[in-house]
Short mmCIF file of C-alpha atoms and ligand atoms in Angstrom, two decimals:
data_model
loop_
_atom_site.label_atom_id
_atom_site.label_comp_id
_atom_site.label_asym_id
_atom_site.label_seq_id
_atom_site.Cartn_x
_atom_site.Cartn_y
_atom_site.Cartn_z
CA UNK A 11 135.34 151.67 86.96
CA UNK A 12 135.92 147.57 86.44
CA UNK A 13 133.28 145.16 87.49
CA UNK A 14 134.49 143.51 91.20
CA UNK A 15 134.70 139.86 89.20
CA UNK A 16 136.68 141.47 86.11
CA UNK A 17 139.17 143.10 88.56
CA UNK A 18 139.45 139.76 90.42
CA UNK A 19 139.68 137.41 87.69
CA UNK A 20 141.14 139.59 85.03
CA UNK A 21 143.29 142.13 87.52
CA UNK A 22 143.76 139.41 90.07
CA UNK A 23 143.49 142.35 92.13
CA UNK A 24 143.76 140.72 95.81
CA UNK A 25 142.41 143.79 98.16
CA UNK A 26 139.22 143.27 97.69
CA UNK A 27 136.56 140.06 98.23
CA UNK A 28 133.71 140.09 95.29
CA UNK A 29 130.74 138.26 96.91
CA UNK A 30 128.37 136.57 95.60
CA UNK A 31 125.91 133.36 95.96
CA UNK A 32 124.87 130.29 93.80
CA UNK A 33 120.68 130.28 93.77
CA UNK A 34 120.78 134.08 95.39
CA UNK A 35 117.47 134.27 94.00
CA UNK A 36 115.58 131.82 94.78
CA UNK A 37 113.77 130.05 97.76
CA UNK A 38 114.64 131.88 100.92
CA UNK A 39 113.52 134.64 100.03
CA UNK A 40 109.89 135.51 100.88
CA UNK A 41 109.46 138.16 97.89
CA UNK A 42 110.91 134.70 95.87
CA UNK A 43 108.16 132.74 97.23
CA UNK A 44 105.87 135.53 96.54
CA UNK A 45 106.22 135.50 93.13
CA UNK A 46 106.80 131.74 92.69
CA UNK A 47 103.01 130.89 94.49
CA UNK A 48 101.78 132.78 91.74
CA UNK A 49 103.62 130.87 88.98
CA UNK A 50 103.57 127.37 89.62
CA UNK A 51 105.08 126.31 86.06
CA UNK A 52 108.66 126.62 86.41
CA UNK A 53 109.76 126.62 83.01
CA UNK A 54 106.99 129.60 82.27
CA UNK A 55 108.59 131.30 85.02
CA UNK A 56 111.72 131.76 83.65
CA UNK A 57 110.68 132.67 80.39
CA UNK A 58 108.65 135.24 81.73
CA UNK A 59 111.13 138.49 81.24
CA UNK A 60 109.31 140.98 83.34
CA UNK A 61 109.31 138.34 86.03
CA UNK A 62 112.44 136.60 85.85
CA UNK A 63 114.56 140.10 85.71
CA UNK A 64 112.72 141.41 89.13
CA UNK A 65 113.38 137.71 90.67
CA UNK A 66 117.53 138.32 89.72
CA UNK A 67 117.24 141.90 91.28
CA UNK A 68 115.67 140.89 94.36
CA UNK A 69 118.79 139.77 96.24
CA UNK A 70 120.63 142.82 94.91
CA UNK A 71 117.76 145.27 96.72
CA UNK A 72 118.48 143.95 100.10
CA UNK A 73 122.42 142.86 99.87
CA UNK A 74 125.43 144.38 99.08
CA UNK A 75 126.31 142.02 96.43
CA UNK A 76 129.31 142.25 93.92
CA UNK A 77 127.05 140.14 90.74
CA UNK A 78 123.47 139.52 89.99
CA UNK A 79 123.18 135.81 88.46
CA UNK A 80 119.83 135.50 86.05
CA UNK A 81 117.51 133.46 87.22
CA UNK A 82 116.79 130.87 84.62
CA UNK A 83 118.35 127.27 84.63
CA UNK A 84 120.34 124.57 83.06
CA UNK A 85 117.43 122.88 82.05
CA UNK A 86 116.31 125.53 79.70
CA UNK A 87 118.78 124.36 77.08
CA UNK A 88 116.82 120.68 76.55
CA UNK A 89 113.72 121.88 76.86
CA UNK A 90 114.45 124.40 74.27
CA UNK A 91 115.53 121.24 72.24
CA UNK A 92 111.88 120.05 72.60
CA UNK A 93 112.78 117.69 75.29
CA UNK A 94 109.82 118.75 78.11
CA UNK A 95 111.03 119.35 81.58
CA UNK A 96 108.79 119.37 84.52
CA UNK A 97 109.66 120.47 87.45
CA UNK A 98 107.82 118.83 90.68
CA UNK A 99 107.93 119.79 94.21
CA UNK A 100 110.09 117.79 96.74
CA UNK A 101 111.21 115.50 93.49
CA UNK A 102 113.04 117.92 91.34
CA UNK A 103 113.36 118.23 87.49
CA UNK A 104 111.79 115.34 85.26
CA UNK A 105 112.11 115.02 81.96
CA UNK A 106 110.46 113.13 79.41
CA UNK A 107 111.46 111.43 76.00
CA UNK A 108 113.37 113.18 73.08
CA UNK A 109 113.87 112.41 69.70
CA UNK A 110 117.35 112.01 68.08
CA UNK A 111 116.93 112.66 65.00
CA UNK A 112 114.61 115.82 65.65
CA UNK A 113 118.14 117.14 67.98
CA UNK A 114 120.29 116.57 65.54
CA UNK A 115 118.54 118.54 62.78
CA UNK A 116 117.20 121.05 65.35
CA UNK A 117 117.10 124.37 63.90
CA UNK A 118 119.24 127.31 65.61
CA UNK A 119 116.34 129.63 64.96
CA UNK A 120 113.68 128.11 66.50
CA UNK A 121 116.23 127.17 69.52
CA UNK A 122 117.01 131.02 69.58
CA UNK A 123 113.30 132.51 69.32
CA UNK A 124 112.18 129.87 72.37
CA UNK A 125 114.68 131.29 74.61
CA UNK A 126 114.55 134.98 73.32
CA UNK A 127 112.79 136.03 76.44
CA UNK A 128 116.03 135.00 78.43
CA UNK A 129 118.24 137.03 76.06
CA UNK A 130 115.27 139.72 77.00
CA UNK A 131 115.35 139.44 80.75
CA UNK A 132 119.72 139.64 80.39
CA UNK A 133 118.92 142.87 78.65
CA UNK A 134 116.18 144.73 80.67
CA UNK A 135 118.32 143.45 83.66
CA UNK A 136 121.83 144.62 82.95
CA UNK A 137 120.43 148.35 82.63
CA UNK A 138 119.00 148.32 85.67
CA UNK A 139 121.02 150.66 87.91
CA UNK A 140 121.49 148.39 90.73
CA UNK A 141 123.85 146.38 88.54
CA UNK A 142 125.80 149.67 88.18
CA UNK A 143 129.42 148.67 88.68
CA UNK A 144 128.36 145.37 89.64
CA UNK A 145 128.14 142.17 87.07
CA UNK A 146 125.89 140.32 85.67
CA UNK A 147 126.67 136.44 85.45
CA UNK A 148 125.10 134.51 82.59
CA UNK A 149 125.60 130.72 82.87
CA UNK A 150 125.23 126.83 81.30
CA UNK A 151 125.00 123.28 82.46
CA UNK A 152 128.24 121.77 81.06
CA UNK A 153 127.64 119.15 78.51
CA UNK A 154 128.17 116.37 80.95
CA UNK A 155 125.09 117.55 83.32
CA UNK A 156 123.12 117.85 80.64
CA UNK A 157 123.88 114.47 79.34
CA UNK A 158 122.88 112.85 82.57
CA UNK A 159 119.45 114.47 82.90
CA UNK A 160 119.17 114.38 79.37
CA UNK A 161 119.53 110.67 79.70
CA UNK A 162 118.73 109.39 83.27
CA UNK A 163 115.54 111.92 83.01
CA UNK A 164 115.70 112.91 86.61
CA UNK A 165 118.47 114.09 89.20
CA UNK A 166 120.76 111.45 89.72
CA UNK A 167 121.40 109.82 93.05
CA UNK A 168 125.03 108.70 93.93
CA UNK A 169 126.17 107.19 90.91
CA UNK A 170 124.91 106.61 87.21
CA UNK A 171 123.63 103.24 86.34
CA UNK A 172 125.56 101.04 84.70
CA UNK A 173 123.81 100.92 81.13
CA UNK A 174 124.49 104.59 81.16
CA UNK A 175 126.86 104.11 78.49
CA UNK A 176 125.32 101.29 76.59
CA UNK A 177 124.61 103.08 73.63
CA UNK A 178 127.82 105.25 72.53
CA UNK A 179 126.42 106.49 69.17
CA UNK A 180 123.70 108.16 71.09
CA UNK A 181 125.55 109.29 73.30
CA UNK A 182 128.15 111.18 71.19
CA UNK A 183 125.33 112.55 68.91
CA UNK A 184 123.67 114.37 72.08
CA UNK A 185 127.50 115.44 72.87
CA UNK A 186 127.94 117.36 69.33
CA UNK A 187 124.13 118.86 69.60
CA UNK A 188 125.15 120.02 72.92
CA UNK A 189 128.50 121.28 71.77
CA UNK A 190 126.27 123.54 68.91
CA UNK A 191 124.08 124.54 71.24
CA UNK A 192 125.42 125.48 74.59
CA UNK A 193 127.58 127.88 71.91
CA UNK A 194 124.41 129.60 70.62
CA UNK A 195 123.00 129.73 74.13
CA UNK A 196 126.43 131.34 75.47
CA UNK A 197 126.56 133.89 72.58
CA UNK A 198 123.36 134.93 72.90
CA UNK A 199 123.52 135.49 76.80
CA UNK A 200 127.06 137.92 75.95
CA UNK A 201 125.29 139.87 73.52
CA UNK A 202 122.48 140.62 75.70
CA UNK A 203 124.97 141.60 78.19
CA UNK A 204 125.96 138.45 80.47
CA UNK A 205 129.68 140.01 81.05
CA UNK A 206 130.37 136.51 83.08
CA UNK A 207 129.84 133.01 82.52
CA UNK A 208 129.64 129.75 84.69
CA UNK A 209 129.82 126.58 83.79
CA UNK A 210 128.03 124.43 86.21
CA UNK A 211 129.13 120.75 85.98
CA UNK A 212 126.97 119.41 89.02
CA UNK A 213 127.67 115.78 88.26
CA UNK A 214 131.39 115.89 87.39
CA UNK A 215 131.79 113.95 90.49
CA UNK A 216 130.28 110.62 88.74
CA UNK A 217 132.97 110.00 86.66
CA UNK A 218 135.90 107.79 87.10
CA UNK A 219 139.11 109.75 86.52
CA UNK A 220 139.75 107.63 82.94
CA UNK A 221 136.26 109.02 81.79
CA UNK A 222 136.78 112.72 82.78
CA UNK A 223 138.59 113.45 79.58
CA UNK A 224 135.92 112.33 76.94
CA UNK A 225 132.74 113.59 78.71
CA UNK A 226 133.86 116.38 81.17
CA UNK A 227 137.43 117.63 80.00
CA UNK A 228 137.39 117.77 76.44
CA UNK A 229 133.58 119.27 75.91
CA UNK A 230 134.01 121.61 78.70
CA UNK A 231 137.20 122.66 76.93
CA UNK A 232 135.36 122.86 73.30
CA UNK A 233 132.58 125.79 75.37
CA UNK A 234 135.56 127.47 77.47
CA UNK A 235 137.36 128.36 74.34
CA UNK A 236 134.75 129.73 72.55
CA UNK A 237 133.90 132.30 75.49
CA UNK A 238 137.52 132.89 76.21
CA UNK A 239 137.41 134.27 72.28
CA UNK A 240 134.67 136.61 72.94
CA UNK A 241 136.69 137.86 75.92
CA UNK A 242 133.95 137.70 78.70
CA UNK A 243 135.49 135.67 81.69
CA UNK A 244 134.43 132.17 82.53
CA UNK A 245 133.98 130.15 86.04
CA UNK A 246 133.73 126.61 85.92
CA UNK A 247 132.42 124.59 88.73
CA UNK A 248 133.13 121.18 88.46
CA UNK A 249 131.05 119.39 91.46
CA UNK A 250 132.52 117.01 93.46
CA UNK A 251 135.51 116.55 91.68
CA UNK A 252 138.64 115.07 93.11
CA UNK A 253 141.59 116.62 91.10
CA UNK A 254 140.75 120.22 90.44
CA UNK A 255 144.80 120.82 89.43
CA UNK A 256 144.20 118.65 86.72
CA UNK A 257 140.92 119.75 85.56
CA UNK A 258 142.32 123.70 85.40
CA UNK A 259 145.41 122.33 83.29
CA UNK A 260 142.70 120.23 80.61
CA UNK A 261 140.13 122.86 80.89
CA UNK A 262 141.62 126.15 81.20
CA UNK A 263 138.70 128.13 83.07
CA UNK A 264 139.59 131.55 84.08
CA UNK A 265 138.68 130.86 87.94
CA UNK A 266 137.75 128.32 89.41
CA UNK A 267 134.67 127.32 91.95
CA UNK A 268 135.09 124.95 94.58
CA UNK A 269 132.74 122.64 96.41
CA UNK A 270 132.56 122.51 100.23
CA UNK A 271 133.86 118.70 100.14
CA UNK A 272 137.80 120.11 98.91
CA UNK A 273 140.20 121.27 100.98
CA UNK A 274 140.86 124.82 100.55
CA UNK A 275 144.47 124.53 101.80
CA UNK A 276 145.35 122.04 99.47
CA UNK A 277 143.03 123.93 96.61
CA UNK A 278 145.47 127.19 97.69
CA UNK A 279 149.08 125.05 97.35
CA UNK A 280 148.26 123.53 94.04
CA UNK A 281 146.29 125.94 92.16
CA UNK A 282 147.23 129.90 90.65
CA UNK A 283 144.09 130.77 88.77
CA UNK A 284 141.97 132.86 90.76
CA UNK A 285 139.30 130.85 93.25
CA UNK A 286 135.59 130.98 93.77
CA UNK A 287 133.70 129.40 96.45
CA UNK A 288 133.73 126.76 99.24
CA UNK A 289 131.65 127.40 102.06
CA UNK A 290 128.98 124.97 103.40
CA UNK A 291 125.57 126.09 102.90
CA UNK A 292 124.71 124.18 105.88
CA UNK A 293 127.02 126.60 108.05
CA UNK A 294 124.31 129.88 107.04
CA UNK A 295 121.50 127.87 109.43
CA UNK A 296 123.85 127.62 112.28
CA UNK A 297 124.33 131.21 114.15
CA UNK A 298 126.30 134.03 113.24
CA UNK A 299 129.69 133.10 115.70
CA UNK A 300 129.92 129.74 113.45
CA UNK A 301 129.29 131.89 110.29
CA UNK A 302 131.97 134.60 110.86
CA UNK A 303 134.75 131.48 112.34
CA UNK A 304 134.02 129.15 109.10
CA UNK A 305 134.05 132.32 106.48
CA UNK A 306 137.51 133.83 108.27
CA UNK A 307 138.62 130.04 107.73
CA UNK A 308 138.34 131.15 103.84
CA UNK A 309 139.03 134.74 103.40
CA UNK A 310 142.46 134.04 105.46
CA UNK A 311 143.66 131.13 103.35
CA UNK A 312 142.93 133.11 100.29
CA UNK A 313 144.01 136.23 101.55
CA UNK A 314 146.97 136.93 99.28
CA UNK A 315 144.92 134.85 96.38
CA UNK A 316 142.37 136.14 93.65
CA UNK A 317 139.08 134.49 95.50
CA UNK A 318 135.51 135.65 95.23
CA UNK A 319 133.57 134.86 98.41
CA UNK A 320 130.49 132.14 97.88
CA UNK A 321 129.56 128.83 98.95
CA UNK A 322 130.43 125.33 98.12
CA UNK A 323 127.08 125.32 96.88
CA UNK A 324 123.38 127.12 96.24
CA UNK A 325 121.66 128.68 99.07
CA UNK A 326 119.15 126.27 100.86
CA UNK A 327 115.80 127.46 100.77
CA UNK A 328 115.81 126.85 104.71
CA UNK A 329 118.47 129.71 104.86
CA UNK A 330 116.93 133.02 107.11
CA UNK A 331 117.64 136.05 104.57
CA UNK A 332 118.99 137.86 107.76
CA UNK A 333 122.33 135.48 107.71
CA UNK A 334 123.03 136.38 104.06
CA UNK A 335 123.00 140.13 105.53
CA UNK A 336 125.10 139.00 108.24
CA UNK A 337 127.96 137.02 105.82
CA UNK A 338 127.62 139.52 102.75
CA UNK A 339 128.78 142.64 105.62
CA UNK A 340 131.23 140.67 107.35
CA UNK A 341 133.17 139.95 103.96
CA UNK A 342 132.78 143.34 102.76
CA UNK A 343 134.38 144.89 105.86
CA UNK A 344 136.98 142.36 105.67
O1 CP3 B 22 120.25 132.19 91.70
C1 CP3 B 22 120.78 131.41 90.88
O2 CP3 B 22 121.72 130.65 91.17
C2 CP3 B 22 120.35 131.47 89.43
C3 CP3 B 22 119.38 130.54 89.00
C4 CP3 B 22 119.69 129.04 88.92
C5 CP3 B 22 118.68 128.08 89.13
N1 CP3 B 22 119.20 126.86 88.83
C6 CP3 B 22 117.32 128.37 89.58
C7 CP3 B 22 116.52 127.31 90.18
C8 CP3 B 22 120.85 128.36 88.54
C9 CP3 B 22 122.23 128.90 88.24
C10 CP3 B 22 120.52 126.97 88.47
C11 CP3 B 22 121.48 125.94 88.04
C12 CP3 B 22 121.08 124.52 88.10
N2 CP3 B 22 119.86 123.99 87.85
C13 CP3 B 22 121.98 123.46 88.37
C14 CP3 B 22 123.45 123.60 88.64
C15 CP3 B 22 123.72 123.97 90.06
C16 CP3 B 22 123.37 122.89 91.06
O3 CP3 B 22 122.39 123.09 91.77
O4 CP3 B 22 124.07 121.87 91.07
C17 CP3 B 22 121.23 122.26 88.31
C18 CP3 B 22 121.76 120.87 88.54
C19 CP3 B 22 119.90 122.62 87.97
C20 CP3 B 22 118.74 121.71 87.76
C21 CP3 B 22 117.71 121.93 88.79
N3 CP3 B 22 116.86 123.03 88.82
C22 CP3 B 22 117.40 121.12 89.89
C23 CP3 B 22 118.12 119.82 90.25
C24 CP3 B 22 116.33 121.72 90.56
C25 CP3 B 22 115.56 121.17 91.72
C26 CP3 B 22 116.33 121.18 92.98
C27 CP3 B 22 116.19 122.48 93.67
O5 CP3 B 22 117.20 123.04 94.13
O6 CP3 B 22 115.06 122.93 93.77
C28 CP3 B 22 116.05 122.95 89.90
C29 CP3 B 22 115.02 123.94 90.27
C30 CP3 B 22 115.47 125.34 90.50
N4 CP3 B 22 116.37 126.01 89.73
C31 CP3 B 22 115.00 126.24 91.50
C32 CP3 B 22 115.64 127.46 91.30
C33 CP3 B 22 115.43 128.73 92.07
C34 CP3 B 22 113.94 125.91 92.53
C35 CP3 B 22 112.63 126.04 91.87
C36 CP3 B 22 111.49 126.14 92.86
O7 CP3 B 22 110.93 125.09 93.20
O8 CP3 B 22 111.13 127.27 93.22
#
């Protein structure tokens, strides 16, 4: 039998609605919050294999889900670079001072061995029979993300400041280490048994249209080829983006995830690759009437598209659990 995500993306089989969520596992769940009291370093967490495999279950025991995502995070990829991340309540990620020249001779051993226990937790997970018939999604930051909290240290907040760019030799240095990297990172995730990837570009949105091509379009495009050669599928989310028709044409994903902010209609007119995504997270903590009108709204413009069912964003750790039951049945008896 084909994975639900192969036959949608690579079928574009129409009859059926693969489900999943961005940050299933994570904060809304108790038996998340559980384990995370006990493990107050982040970054330990997810290179803790034992622990990080039962955390990517843990949505799959209670949901009918059609993919398990691993629980790790873009931010794995610089500190593996020897950049340290810190990750502090109500602030986010922070991350502290790197050296250039220590990136750009980085050595792909050393990169590999400190993130071995993530190729180990892809492993152990994808045998577990809950992910029978199911997929397992592997995933990077693009390199534009990565640049920004690679740079600006911390989340950004609506736009990048200006002396962002100031020093271009810098910048296109931590572009090429990225380029070599994310590749290594990507590999390594398919050989351990990732059978999807997704891109994440979270801060695609910052860009002026005239930038998108040397920091969004073309690196994206560099990473997408290289997966599309080892044949595993890949989703790219590019956040808040304004012309998706345009990033599909440069980029060339094999679906495409969509942010709440874009209109689906329009999304459904301009675009033939097959769709991921698009509902509010902030409609799951209204009640279930609102839940079942607003996910109709997308299963019915997509009807007669390729589309796998998730949000416009992660899950919000406010979320009750029991509204994830109520959305995941309602689009599997679609
Ligand atoms: O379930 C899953 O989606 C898989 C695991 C996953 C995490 N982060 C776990 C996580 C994935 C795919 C990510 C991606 C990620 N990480 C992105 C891209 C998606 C997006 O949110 O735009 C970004 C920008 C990051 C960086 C990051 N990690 C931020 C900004 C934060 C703090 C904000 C927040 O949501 O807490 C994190 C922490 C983080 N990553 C948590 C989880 C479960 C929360 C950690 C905690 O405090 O328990």
């Amino acid at each position: 039998m084909i994975n639900p995500l192969h036959d949608c993306i690579i079928n574009k089989n129409t009859t059926n609605n693969p489900i999943w969520f961005m940050r299933q596992a994570g904060r809304y769940l108790p038996e998340f919050q559980k384990i995370r009291k006990l493990n107050p370093n982040f970054i330990n967490l997810c290179l803790n294999q034992n622990l990080a495999s039962e955390i990517t279950l843990q949505p799959l025991r209670r949901f009918d889900l059609s993919a398990a995502i691993i629980f790790s995070d873009i931010l794995m990829v610089p500190y593996a670079l020897d950049q340290k991340v810190n990750f502090k309540k109500n602030f986010g990620p922070e991350l502290e001072d790197f050296n250039i020249k220590n990136l750009i001779e980085f050595n792909k051993k050393e990169f590999i061995e400190k993130l071995k226990p993530i190729y180990n937790c892809i492993k152990k997970t994808k045998s577990n029979n809950l992910l029978r018939n199911k997929n397992l999604i592997g995933f990077i930051g693009a390199p534009w993300t990565l640049l920004v909290y690679m740079i600006n240290k911390k989340s950004p907040k609506k736009e990048i400041s200006k002396n962002f760019f100031n020093n271009k030799d810098l910048i296109n240095n931590i572009l090429k280490v990225l380029d070599k990297f994310l590749k290594i990172h990507v590999e390594n995730q398919i050989n351990n048994g990732a059978d999807i990837i997704q891109i994440f570009d979270s801060w695609a949105g910052l860009l002026d249209e005239k930038d998108l091509y040397k920091y969004v379009y073309n690196p994206t495009l560099s990473i997408v080829n290289f997966i599309k050669k080892k044949n595993v599928p890949v989703i790219c989310f590019p956040r808040g983006i304004k012309n998706y028709k345009n990033y599909i044409e440069c980029v060339k994903p094999d679906a495409i995830c969509i942010d709440y902010e874009v209109d689906p209609l329009l999304i459904k007119k301009e675009i033939t690759i097959p769709v991921q995504g698009g509902l509010n997270p902030n409609i799951l903590l209204s009640d279930k009437e609102n839940v079942k009108k607003e996910a109709l709204k997308y299963l019915d413009i997509f009807k007669d598209h390729p589309y796998i069912f998730n949000l416009g964003h992660g899950v919000l750790p406010e979320t009750n659990p029991m509204m994830i039951d109520y959305l995941v049945k309602f689009v599997n008896d679609y």
